[in-house]
Amino acid sequence: MFAKVLVANRGEIAVRVSQTLRALGVAPVAVYSEADAGAPHVAAAVEAVLLPGRAAEETYLNIDRIVQVALDCGAEAVHPGYGFLSENPAFALACGAAGLSFIGPTAESMAALGDKVRAKDMARRAGIPVAPSSPVCRPGDAAVGEFVEQWGFPLLVKAAAGGGGRGMRLVNRRRDLDGAMELAGREALAAFGDGRVFLEHYIANPRHVEVQVLADGFGHTIHLGERECSIQRRHQKIIEETPSPALTPELRRQMGAAAIAVARAAGYVNAGTVEFLLDGQSGEFYFLEMNARLQVEHPITEAVLGLDLVEWQVRIASGESLTLVQDDILPRGHAIECRIYAEDPYRDFAPSTGRLLRWRPPSGPGLRLDSGVVQGQEVSIYYDPMLAKLIAWAPGRELSLRRMEVALAQFVALGVATNLPLLRAVVGHPQFQRGEYDTGFLEWNPAVTSPATSDELRTMARALAAWAAGQSAGAVSSSSSSLAAPGDGAAGRAAVNPWQSAGARRLP
Amino acid sequence: MFAKVLVANRGEIAVRVSQTLRALGVAPVAVYSEADAGAPHVAAAVEAVLLPGRAAEETYLNIDRIVQVALDCGAEAVHPGYGFLSENPAFALACGAAGLSFIGPTAESMAALGDKVRAKDMARRAGIPVAPSSPVCRPGDAAVGEFVEQWGFPLLVKAAAGGGGRGMRLVNRRRDLDGAMELAGREALAAFGDGRVFLEHYIANPRHVEVQVLADGFGHTIHLGERECSIQRRHQKIIEETPSPALTPELRRQMGAAAIAVARAAGYVNAGTVEFLLDGQSGEFYFLEMNARLQVEHPITEAVLGLDLVEWQVRIASGESLTLVQDDILPRGHAIECRIYAEDPYRDFAPSTGRLLRWRPPSGPGLRLDSGVVQGQEVSIYYDPMLAKLIAWAPGRELSLRRMEVALAQFVALGVATNLPLLRAVVGHPQFQRGEYDTGFLEWNPAVTSPATSDELRTMARALAAWAAGQSAGAVSSSSSSLAAPGDGAAGRAAVNPWQSAGARRLP
Amino acid sequence: MTQGQGQGHGEMRETYPSAGEVYRYRTAEGESGFTFSLDGAPLDGAPLESAAAGLESAITLDIESRETGEGLCRTASGRAYAFAWAWVGAELHLWLDGDLFVFQRAEGRRRGGAAGGESAAADVLAPMPGAVLEVLVAEGERVERNQTVVIMESMKMELVITAARGGIVRRVAVQPGQQVERGMRLLELAPENESGND
Amino acid sequence: MTQGQGQGHGEMRETYPSAGEVYRYRTAEGESGFTFSLDGAPLDGAPLESAAAGLESAITLDIESRETGEGLCRTASGRAYAFAWAWVGAELHLWLDGDLFVFQRAEGRRRGGAAGGESAAADVLAPMPGAVLEVLVAEGERVERNQTVVIMESMKMELVITAARGGIVRRVAVQPGQQVERGMRLLELAPENESGND
């Protein structure tokens, strides 16, 4: 086992990785940008090193600098988290060249899987169904015509190096195809430095179901069951659950076997996730891609299996063998995760920045919070707007959804807009509760992206606002006394009953 | 299933019970004293009713009033939590007489188990080993001489109606015996209205191990494994774990069978706990008592079994049958609970009151917090000083202890003294980590009840205090701006770097 | 119009609730709590949704608050609701039972329409730093509430900026390509009943 | 004595750390953070524990704080520590890396011993409301630091009240059976070097 590991990330995942490292007796070292000097991921580590600058390119994406910091502090390994450099083969190579263990797959696997066309070929050769697609092509190529002839419209133009919906276009008509290919190619070139595109058959309203895989360096690969990730906004998952309400035991077995086959074909080592599109009606599924890293939504798998995936990542990277066998993997109960974003669900998911003035996450039986923020913190424009993840587990699906619904209703966040009301509306939606949903859920249910407050609550809100506005001039300013001024700790108590401080109230 | 349930308690257990009720689709109704008007257990409920007064006798112990409130609000059942009226047969009877379901055992079971002498006789008749003891007796009775002849000293004088160490005396010499019996009798009479005492053979340094039991109204009784509760201060548990490091599979089987036998003998229905003293060396165990209610430490059982005990309590009370069978009870991993008290571990555990000025509980993988407080709340003298319970689960004992240790070190509480540093010292203690401990742990290790801060940390603390004192005059007072004053939200940011506000700093 | 049950110091207020309407309401503090009554019609003539569904009735709340800007209120029927509030600039953000409500002070409103035209509430502000991609309206143009007026790019995403209320574009303060800071004015909007005053 | 690395506005301070000692220290704000140096011997002659083990050295901290009274500091070696502080009456409570430290202001100290005899730090106060069960010392008696001086009952438990520092009992302010409020003075204690002044 390592003695010291550099965590090359920020936010909730850096906190979460550090927590497991400390529990394993490994000293985590944080890196942080100037915008993150007081952030929780710094407090979660034992040592912390500044990466000068604020922009991601200067800091969390700065391979040379991060490798140097790891060497300087005496770390033996680097955990990349997700996002940032986690799927960058050049970073894995740089770590290896510097003598640092990279806690993840090899650079070769990563490169092979990062290329959508290579990855699909690999899956096809391994006998796994993939969505019908063309080779890499340009407008006017013969391959374009052949593909259109066979599969028709609508189709997707996709970037070979793509991800996160960038460089992707849905095309409904032949006359839009060339333009879409040009556009997607330019977008991909700008985003990934690789403008190659290909065509893919469009599967309407699929479910997005993924299978977690764990593989050690001795050829032992198992799968850890599936996660249903169909609730998405802008191709970004926001709610995930396991088990998937759409899977039969037989389908689960098939998808698990397919995931293992893909991982083996890629020579995959460490934790990874194989993503599939599932036709909810026919039960047919298609390989989509394999994510060569820990996923945001890994906690729901941990919740039902009673495992710590980061622990296994670290053990495998340190050369231990995977002592779990497939028969050990027995899910218990049901888990759901909601991603809490600083964004306004009622204004087209516009990101929201500012200071988190109130932050009171719920806690209690079956709840887990992985958080990257604390009250008083500035939510900046520099990085991903995900603040935290709330995970609810219960013996059954109905209870875990209700636990989540109650917890979301009790989650206090003020200062920046969050998607909490949207999450609550989805989790409480009858269709969602029946498990009848796919990736089009938000489009079909525009009501969940509009405020749905009862008149009674709105009237009460107005009354409370009028009351609270009255508090600002008098009683609430005394709240500072408990924060700082010595000797007058009791002064704030007059605020407890508003009518006790009526004399002091004065409205503008 | 019930539609509405009154929760006749306060603090973390009232919050926790309400959470499960809401998840089950049942509306919880809170009752609260004048001291608890803004408390979290009120916010956790759907409705809330004031019990006028502050003292427990006027409020949470007021049977007539609580039953009336339950009837007035249309509740069908009452959950008593633990403490207060939870083991009071008169309350269970009053609920029954009013047509309310009592979520717990029958008044008869409760009364039988509340009498230590009757309970021990019952266990003895069921073939369960009990600590050797005399019948109820007075100084000079023949039974006293016989017992002393057979078992010698030291011995314990115990109150028949006792509990929580009251009416209990350790006697080392014959000449102290009569006085101790008189004293214990008077103490018991004052505390329980029942001055009967008996003698019990003293088992030196036992382990305190208890077994959770679940029984439905159709004669089906199972046990849910054990909890090791030997870390105590003043006969009050502060740290519990499961599985117990002292139990072999065979011993676990024997104690589980014994617990079921006791529950059956008492005609027990609902969740209860059978407490044993265990001689760690010989493996011999003795029935101590059965607690006819939910225990404070029930979450560690929930964590390893993947169950919700409150859910089962409610289901059983509503007439459902217990669908779990003994073979379903398969513990997974290891869980530990620490009780966080508002008390000063370095001043003889003196209770601490005041306002919770900072309260930042940790969160993350494997952690559960059951909390009865929020930041800004007044911790009063009126009720039990337990603030919250932190539970850590992990696949193995070592990892769960380390998770707890890290989480305790990150748990920010200011305003009242807490036992957090003591908990951390115990969890980090080599003897505790080896599982080698019994109820005498705190006496043997007085070092854990003294501050054990490194010189480096003390120096740093002095430096930070000097710096923070400088903040009070200038920058920190601006913290009020974010709380109340409109329009100057940015003012507080000057405090981020202390040397940016040097001009404003001025010390007395 | 229903009168609140508090006697004595009822006061007239104005506010902009989140959806852009402007209401009058009265507040009073009684023996048993805080009483609030809504004064029926919105001030600027925008349609009052569901006015018949209880918005006009008075409500009485028992409020317990902590100095942390959080509290708990109970309605007359005994229902308990947690709430929290904070000032975010000139906006009062209120969290109530899982929902967020945003209120703006009605500065200058009581002085009458025209003079109060400069109020911040009538402007369209940049919600975060970024670059202006497109301006979809011109000066003098009439815009509807929720109409898209500007498109920005920020955090590598397109932001669609909509008007929080209807009005006439008095001034376009930015042009495409321009970098803007958070809170910077993008458009000045005159309420319709003030159009032509400036 | 080691000098801190901050230039310029080093200042002399006094404080009562939690264990009752009184120290001098210097603070300064440098380019790179906050520098603190401890001035060796405690002020009141109480033994300085582990003085040789680093207490005399200067330390430099990089501090990041939030307006919530919480923050994060890094030492020169790069170790990161979370901290939080709050004033509880006249005491500064500091949470650092899981430990609680309590500091009292050394009011009047700088004016010299005798005149400062009335300082709160020299008194024994009731830590919470309750009833006095026993007073174990008499006026004029000498008490040691940590000596038990009063026994109270509160929350159905006995509270053992000890002297935070040694001194002479100047006045016993309560008697057995008496109800006391939190913070009420139980004893007045004169520091030993002031005995007889009053």
mmCIF file of N, CA and C in Angstrom, chain A residues 261-341:
data_model
loop_
_atom_site.group_PDB
_atom_site.id
_atom_site.type_symbol
_atom_site.label_atom_id
_atom_site.label_comp_id
_atom_site.label_asym_id
_atom_site.label_seq_id
_atom_site.Cartn_x
_atom_site.Cartn_y
_atom_site.Cartn_z
ATOM 1 N N ALA A 261 -16.626 -8.472 -21.189
ATOM 2 C CA ALA A 261 -15.982 -8.755 -22.468
ATOM 3 C C ALA A 261 -15.309 -7.501 -23.035
ATOM 4 N N VAL A 262 -15.980 -6.369 -22.935
ATOM 5 C CA VAL A 262 -15.382 -5.115 -23.424
ATOM 6 C C VAL A 262 -14.130 -4.781 -22.627
ATOM 7 N N ALA A 263 -14.238 -4.879 -21.288
ATOM 8 C CA ALA A 263 -13.086 -4.547 -20.438
ATOM 9 C C ALA A 263 -11.906 -5.455 -20.775
ATOM 10 N N ARG A 264 -12.177 -6.737 -20.978
ATOM 11 C CA ARG A 264 -11.091 -7.675 -21.307
ATOM 12 C C ARG A 264 -10.473 -7.322 -22.656
ATOM 13 N N ALA A 265 -11.338 -6.993 -23.612
ATOM 14 C CA ALA A 265 -10.829 -6.663 -24.948
ATOM 15 C C ALA A 265 -9.920 -5.437 -24.900
ATOM 16 N N ALA A 266 -10.225 -4.525 -23.965
ATOM 17 C CA ALA A 266 -9.428 -3.297 -23.857
ATOM 18 C C ALA A 266 -8.219 -3.491 -22.948
ATOM 19 N N GLY A 267 -8.027 -4.699 -22.433
ATOM 20 C CA GLY A 267 -6.935 -4.939 -21.485
ATOM 21 C C GLY A 267 -7.073 -4.062 -20.261
ATOM 22 N N TYR A 268 -8.343 -3.877 -19.835
ATOM 23 C CA TYR A 268 -8.642 -2.887 -18.816
ATOM 24 C C TYR A 268 -8.225 -3.331 -17.423
ATOM 25 N N VAL A 269 -7.592 -2.427 -16.688
ATOM 26 C CA VAL A 269 -7.225 -2.647 -15.292
ATOM 27 C C VAL A 269 -7.782 -1.481 -14.470
ATOM 28 N N ASN A 270 -8.252 -1.747 -13.240
ATOM 29 C CA ASN A 270 -8.816 -0.773 -12.306
ATOM 30 C C ASN A 270 -10.328 -0.645 -12.526
ATOM 31 N N ALA A 271 -10.921 0.421 -11.961
ATOM 32 C CA ALA A 271 -12.375 0.585 -12.033
ATOM 33 C C ALA A 271 -12.752 1.304 -13.323
ATOM 34 N N GLY A 272 -13.751 0.808 -14.015
ATOM 35 C CA GLY A 272 -14.220 1.449 -15.240
ATOM 36 C C GLY A 272 -15.689 1.164 -15.429
ATOM 37 N N THR A 273 -16.290 1.868 -16.381
ATOM 38 C CA THR A 273 -17.732 1.727 -16.574
ATOM 39 C C THR A 273 -18.060 1.585 -18.053
ATOM 40 N N VAL A 274 -18.845 0.566 -18.368
ATOM 41 C CA VAL A 274 -19.258 0.340 -19.742
ATOM 42 C C VAL A 274 -20.684 0.855 -19.896
ATOM 43 N N GLU A 275 -20.846 1.799 -20.818
ATOM 44 C CA GLU A 275 -22.154 2.424 -21.002
ATOM 45 C C GLU A 275 -22.899 1.791 -22.169
ATOM 46 N N PHE A 276 -24.188 1.565 -21.937
ATOM 47 C CA PHE A 276 -25.037 0.989 -22.966
ATOM 48 C C PHE A 276 -26.264 1.861 -23.180
ATOM 49 N N LEU A 277 -26.788 1.814 -24.412
ATOM 50 C CA LEU A 277 -28.142 2.305 -24.655
ATOM 51 C C LEU A 277 -29.055 1.091 -24.640
ATOM 52 N N LEU A 278 -30.180 1.247 -23.979
ATOM 53 C CA LEU A 278 -31.108 0.121 -23.857
ATOM 54 C C LEU A 278 -32.453 0.538 -24.441
ATOM 55 N N ASP A 279 -32.967 -0.287 -25.321
ATOM 56 C CA ASP A 279 -34.327 -0.078 -25.802
ATOM 57 C C ASP A 279 -35.263 -0.695 -24.761
ATOM 58 N N GLY A 280 -35.953 0.186 -24.047
ATOM 59 C CA GLY A 280 -36.764 -0.289 -22.936
ATOM 60 C C GLY A 280 -37.840 -1.270 -23.357
ATOM 61 N N GLN A 281 -38.342 -1.130 -24.598
ATOM 62 C CA GLN A 281 -39.401 -2.033 -25.052
ATOM 63 C C GLN A 281 -38.843 -3.407 -25.426
ATOM 64 N N SER A 282 -37.861 -3.412 -26.322
ATOM 65 C CA SER A 282 -37.397 -4.692 -26.862
ATOM 66 C C SER A 282 -36.378 -5.374 -25.959
ATOM 67 N N GLY A 283 -35.770 -4.603 -25.052
ATOM 68 C CA GLY A 283 -34.719 -5.187 -24.233
ATOM 69 C C GLY A 283 -33.391 -5.313 -24.980
ATOM 70 N N GLU A 284 -33.332 -4.747 -26.208
ATOM 71 C CA GLU A 284 -32.051 -4.768 -26.924
ATOM 72 C C GLU A 284 -31.151 -3.677 -26.383
ATOM 73 N N PHE A 285 -29.860 -4.001 -26.289
ATOM 74 C CA PHE A 285 -28.929 -2.979 -25.792
ATOM 75 C C PHE A 285 -27.731 -2.891 -26.719
ATOM 76 N N TYR A 286 -27.106 -1.697 -26.707
ATOM 77 C CA TYR A 286 -25.993 -1.409 -27.601
ATOM 78 C C TYR A 286 -24.866 -0.777 -26.806
ATOM 79 N N PHE A 287 -23.651 -1.253 -27.057
ATOM 80 C CA PHE A 287 -22.476 -0.629 -26.445
ATOM 81 C C PHE A 287 -22.363 0.817 -26.907
ATOM 82 N N LEU A 288 -22.136 1.705 -25.966
ATOM 83 C CA LEU A 288 -22.011 3.123 -26.297
ATOM 84 C C LEU A 288 -20.548 3.561 -26.161
ATOM 85 N N GLU A 289 -20.001 3.408 -24.963
ATOM 86 C CA GLU A 289 -18.588 3.715 -24.743
ATOM 87 C C GLU A 289 -18.180 3.165 -23.394
ATOM 88 N N MET A 290 -16.864 3.139 -23.160
ATOM 89 C CA MET A 290 -16.390 2.738 -21.843
ATOM 90 C C MET A 290 -15.652 3.908 -21.221
ATOM 91 N N ASN A 291 -16.073 4.293 -20.001
ATOM 92 C CA ASN A 291 -15.421 5.392 -19.305
ATOM 93 C C ASN A 291 -14.285 4.853 -18.459
ATOM 94 N N ALA A 292 -13.088 5.329 -18.777
ATOM 95 C CA ALA A 292 -11.876 4.762 -18.188
ATOM 96 C C ALA A 292 -11.490 5.485 -16.900
ATOM 97 N N ARG A 293 -12.415 5.483 -15.948
ATOM 98 C CA ARG A 293 -12.196 6.225 -14.699
ATOM 99 C C ARG A 293 -13.323 5.882 -13.727
ATOM 100 N N LEU A 294 -13.240 6.444 -12.541
ATOM 101 C CA LEU A 294 -14.335 6.387 -11.580
ATOM 102 C C LEU A 294 -15.457 7.285 -12.101
ATOM 103 N N GLN A 295 -16.712 6.856 -11.933
ATOM 104 C CA GLN A 295 -17.833 7.690 -12.361
ATOM 105 C C GLN A 295 -18.356 8.549 -11.206
ATOM 106 N N VAL A 296 -18.962 9.649 -11.561
ATOM 107 C CA VAL A 296 -19.618 10.500 -10.557
ATOM 108 C C VAL A 296 -20.582 9.667 -9.698
ATOM 109 N N GLU A 297 -21.325 8.779 -10.369
ATOM 110 C CA GLU A 297 -22.421 8.085 -9.695
ATOM 111 C C GLU A 297 -21.994 6.776 -9.043
ATOM 112 N N HIS A 298 -20.691 6.576 -8.815
ATOM 113 C CA HIS A 298 -20.248 5.304 -8.221
ATOM 114 C C HIS A 298 -20.844 5.033 -6.838
ATOM 115 N N PRO A 299 -21.244 6.068 -6.040
ATOM 116 C CA PRO A 299 -21.725 5.759 -4.678
ATOM 117 C C PRO A 299 -22.962 4.865 -4.629
ATOM 118 N N ILE A 300 -23.814 4.896 -5.653
ATOM 119 C CA ILE A 300 -25.004 4.037 -5.554
ATOM 120 C C ILE A 300 -24.607 2.572 -5.648
ATOM 121 N N THR A 301 -23.567 2.280 -6.425
ATOM 122 C CA THR A 301 -23.056 0.904 -6.476
ATOM 123 C C THR A 301 -22.465 0.520 -5.118
ATOM 124 N N GLU A 302 -21.717 1.456 -4.518
ATOM 125 C CA GLU A 302 -21.155 1.185 -3.188
ATOM 126 C C GLU A 302 -22.263 0.913 -2.176
ATOM 127 N N ALA A 303 -23.362 1.676 -2.311
ATOM 128 C CA ALA A 303 -24.437 1.569 -1.322
ATOM 129 C C ALA A 303 -25.100 0.194 -1.360
ATOM 130 N N VAL A 304 -25.352 -0.337 -2.550
ATOM 131 C CA VAL A 304 -26.056 -1.629 -2.600
ATOM 132 C C VAL A 304 -25.105 -2.811 -2.433
ATOM 133 N N LEU A 305 -23.815 -2.601 -2.700
ATOM 134 C CA LEU A 305 -22.890 -3.728 -2.592
ATOM 135 C C LEU A 305 -22.098 -3.737 -1.296
ATOM 136 N N GLY A 306 -22.085 -2.607 -0.572
ATOM 137 C CA GLY A 306 -21.257 -2.585 0.627
ATOM 138 C C GLY A 306 -19.782 -2.659 0.292
ATOM 139 N N LEU A 307 -19.371 -1.883 -0.699
ATOM 140 C CA LEU A 307 -17.971 -1.839 -1.100
ATOM 141 C C LEU A 307 -17.513 -0.395 -1.140
ATOM 142 N N ASP A 308 -16.208 -0.203 -1.112
ATOM 143 C CA ASP A 308 -15.635 1.118 -1.325
ATOM 144 C C ASP A 308 -14.823 1.026 -2.615
ATOM 145 N N LEU A 309 -15.334 1.632 -3.680
ATOM 146 C CA LEU A 309 -14.669 1.492 -4.979
ATOM 147 C C LEU A 309 -13.307 2.170 -5.004
ATOM 148 N N VAL A 310 -13.187 3.285 -4.276
ATOM 149 C CA VAL A 310 -11.886 3.960 -4.255
ATOM 150 C C VAL A 310 -10.855 3.078 -3.533
ATOM 151 N N GLU A 311 -11.295 2.404 -2.486
ATOM 152 C CA GLU A 311 -10.394 1.463 -1.817
ATOM 153 C C GLU A 311 -9.858 0.445 -2.828
ATOM 154 N N TRP A 312 -10.751 -0.111 -3.638
ATOM 155 C CA TRP A 312 -10.302 -1.109 -4.616
ATOM 156 C C TRP A 312 -9.431 -0.486 -5.689
ATOM 157 N N GLN A 313 -9.741 0.737 -6.097
ATOM 158 C CA GLN A 313 -8.872 1.409 -7.067
ATOM 159 C C GLN A 313 -7.442 1.504 -6.552
ATOM 160 N N VAL A 314 -7.339 1.902 -5.269
ATOM 161 C CA VAL A 314 -6.016 2.104 -4.684
ATOM 162 C C VAL A 314 -5.312 0.761 -4.505
ATOM 163 N N ARG A 315 -6.054 -0.239 -4.028
ATOM 164 C CA ARG A 315 -5.443 -1.558 -3.826
ATOM 165 C C ARG A 315 -4.916 -2.126 -5.145
ATOM 166 N N ILE A 316 -5.747 -2.017 -6.178
ATOM 167 C CA ILE A 316 -5.343 -2.574 -7.478
ATOM 168 C C ILE A 316 -4.122 -1.834 -8.007
ATOM 169 N N ALA A 317 -4.136 -0.503 -7.884
ATOM 170 C CA ALA A 317 -3.005 0.276 -8.401
ATOM 171 C C ALA A 317 -1.733 -0.009 -7.622
ATOM 172 N N SER A 318 -1.873 -0.407 -6.353
ATOM 173 C CA SER A 318 -0.676 -0.687 -5.565
ATOM 174 C C SER A 318 -0.216 -2.132 -5.774
ATOM 175 N N GLY A 319 -0.867 -2.847 -6.690
ATOM 176 C CA GLY A 319 -0.383 -4.173 -7.042
ATOM 177 C C GLY A 319 -1.112 -5.317 -6.370
ATOM 178 N N GLU A 320 -2.126 -5.002 -5.547
ATOM 179 C CA GLU A 320 -2.870 -6.086 -4.915
ATOM 180 C C GLU A 320 -3.785 -6.754 -5.934
ATOM 181 N N SER A 321 -4.161 -7.980 -5.633
ATOM 182 C CA SER A 321 -5.099 -8.641 -6.530
ATOM 183 C C SER A 321 -6.511 -8.448 -6.008
ATOM 184 N N LEU A 322 -7.452 -8.553 -6.927
ATOM 185 C CA LEU A 322 -8.869 -8.372 -6.598
ATOM 186 C C LEU A 322 -9.366 -9.668 -5.963
ATOM 187 N N THR A 323 -9.625 -9.603 -4.658
ATOM 188 C CA THR A 323 -10.003 -10.841 -3.958
ATOM 189 C C THR A 323 -11.498 -11.115 -4.062
ATOM 190 N N LEU A 324 -12.253 -10.165 -4.598
ATOM 191 C CA LEU A 324 -13.688 -10.410 -4.818
ATOM 192 C C LEU A 324 -13.875 -11.289 -6.045
ATOM 193 N N VAL A 325 -14.830 -12.191 -5.984
ATOM 194 C CA VAL A 325 -15.213 -12.928 -7.192
ATOM 195 C C VAL A 325 -16.655 -12.557 -7.541
ATOM 196 N N GLN A 326 -17.057 -12.911 -8.752
ATOM 197 C CA GLN A 326 -18.373 -12.472 -9.226
ATOM 198 C C GLN A 326 -19.494 -12.876 -8.273
ATOM 199 N N ASP A 327 -19.365 -14.031 -7.651
ATOM 200 C CA ASP A 327 -20.439 -14.497 -6.759
ATOM 201 C C ASP A 327 -20.539 -13.694 -5.468
ATOM 202 N N ASP A 328 -19.487 -12.918 -5.160
ATOM 203 C CA ASP A 328 -19.565 -12.061 -3.964
ATOM 204 C C ASP A 328 -20.468 -10.852 -4.193
ATOM 205 N N ILE A 329 -20.759 -10.579 -5.437
ATOM 206 C CA ILE A 329 -21.434 -9.324 -5.785
ATOM 207 C C ILE A 329 -22.941 -9.514 -5.657
ATOM 208 N N LEU A 330 -23.455 -9.222 -4.473
ATOM 209 C CA LEU A 330 -24.868 -9.440 -4.177
ATOM 210 C C LEU A 330 -25.500 -8.124 -3.750
ATOM 211 N N PRO A 331 -26.141 -7.444 -4.674
ATOM 212 C CA PRO A 331 -26.735 -6.158 -4.296
ATOM 213 C C PRO A 331 -27.807 -6.321 -3.229
ATOM 214 N N ARG A 332 -27.870 -5.354 -2.322
ATOM 215 C CA ARG A 332 -28.864 -5.371 -1.254
ATOM 216 C C ARG A 332 -29.588 -4.039 -1.251
ATOM 217 N N GLY A 333 -30.886 -4.071 -1.409
ATOM 218 C CA GLY A 333 -31.674 -2.845 -1.362
ATOM 219 C C GLY A 333 -31.541 -2.030 -2.634
ATOM 220 N N HIS A 334 -31.867 -0.761 -2.530
ATOM 221 C CA HIS A 334 -31.945 0.129 -3.680
ATOM 222 C C HIS A 334 -31.298 1.466 -3.318
ATOM 223 N N ALA A 335 -30.575 2.045 -4.274
ATOM 224 C CA ALA A 335 -29.932 3.332 -4.012
ATOM 225 C C ALA A 335 -30.194 4.293 -5.162
ATOM 226 N N ILE A 336 -30.313 5.559 -4.809
ATOM 227 C CA ILE A 336 -30.531 6.613 -5.807
ATOM 228 C C ILE A 336 -29.609 7.780 -5.474
ATOM 229 N N GLU A 337 -29.077 8.412 -6.513
ATOM 230 C CA GLU A 337 -28.218 9.586 -6.327
ATOM 231 C C GLU A 337 -28.814 10.770 -7.060
ATOM 232 N N CYS A 338 -28.780 11.926 -6.426
ATOM 233 C CA CYS A 338 -29.125 13.185 -7.090
ATOM 234 C C CYS A 338 -27.909 14.094 -7.079
ATOM 235 N N ARG A 339 -27.616 14.673 -8.232
ATOM 236 C CA ARG A 339 -26.495 15.611 -8.322
ATOM 237 C C ARG A 339 -27.013 17.021 -8.107
ATOM 238 N N ILE A 340 -26.439 17.704 -7.161
ATOM 239 C CA ILE A 340 -26.905 19.051 -6.856
ATOM 240 C C ILE A 340 -25.999 20.055 -7.568
ATOM 241 N N TYR A 341 -26.580 20.741 -8.527
ATOM 242 C CA TYR A 341 -25.834 21.706 -9.332
ATOM 243 C C TYR A 341 -26.202 23.133 -8.951
#
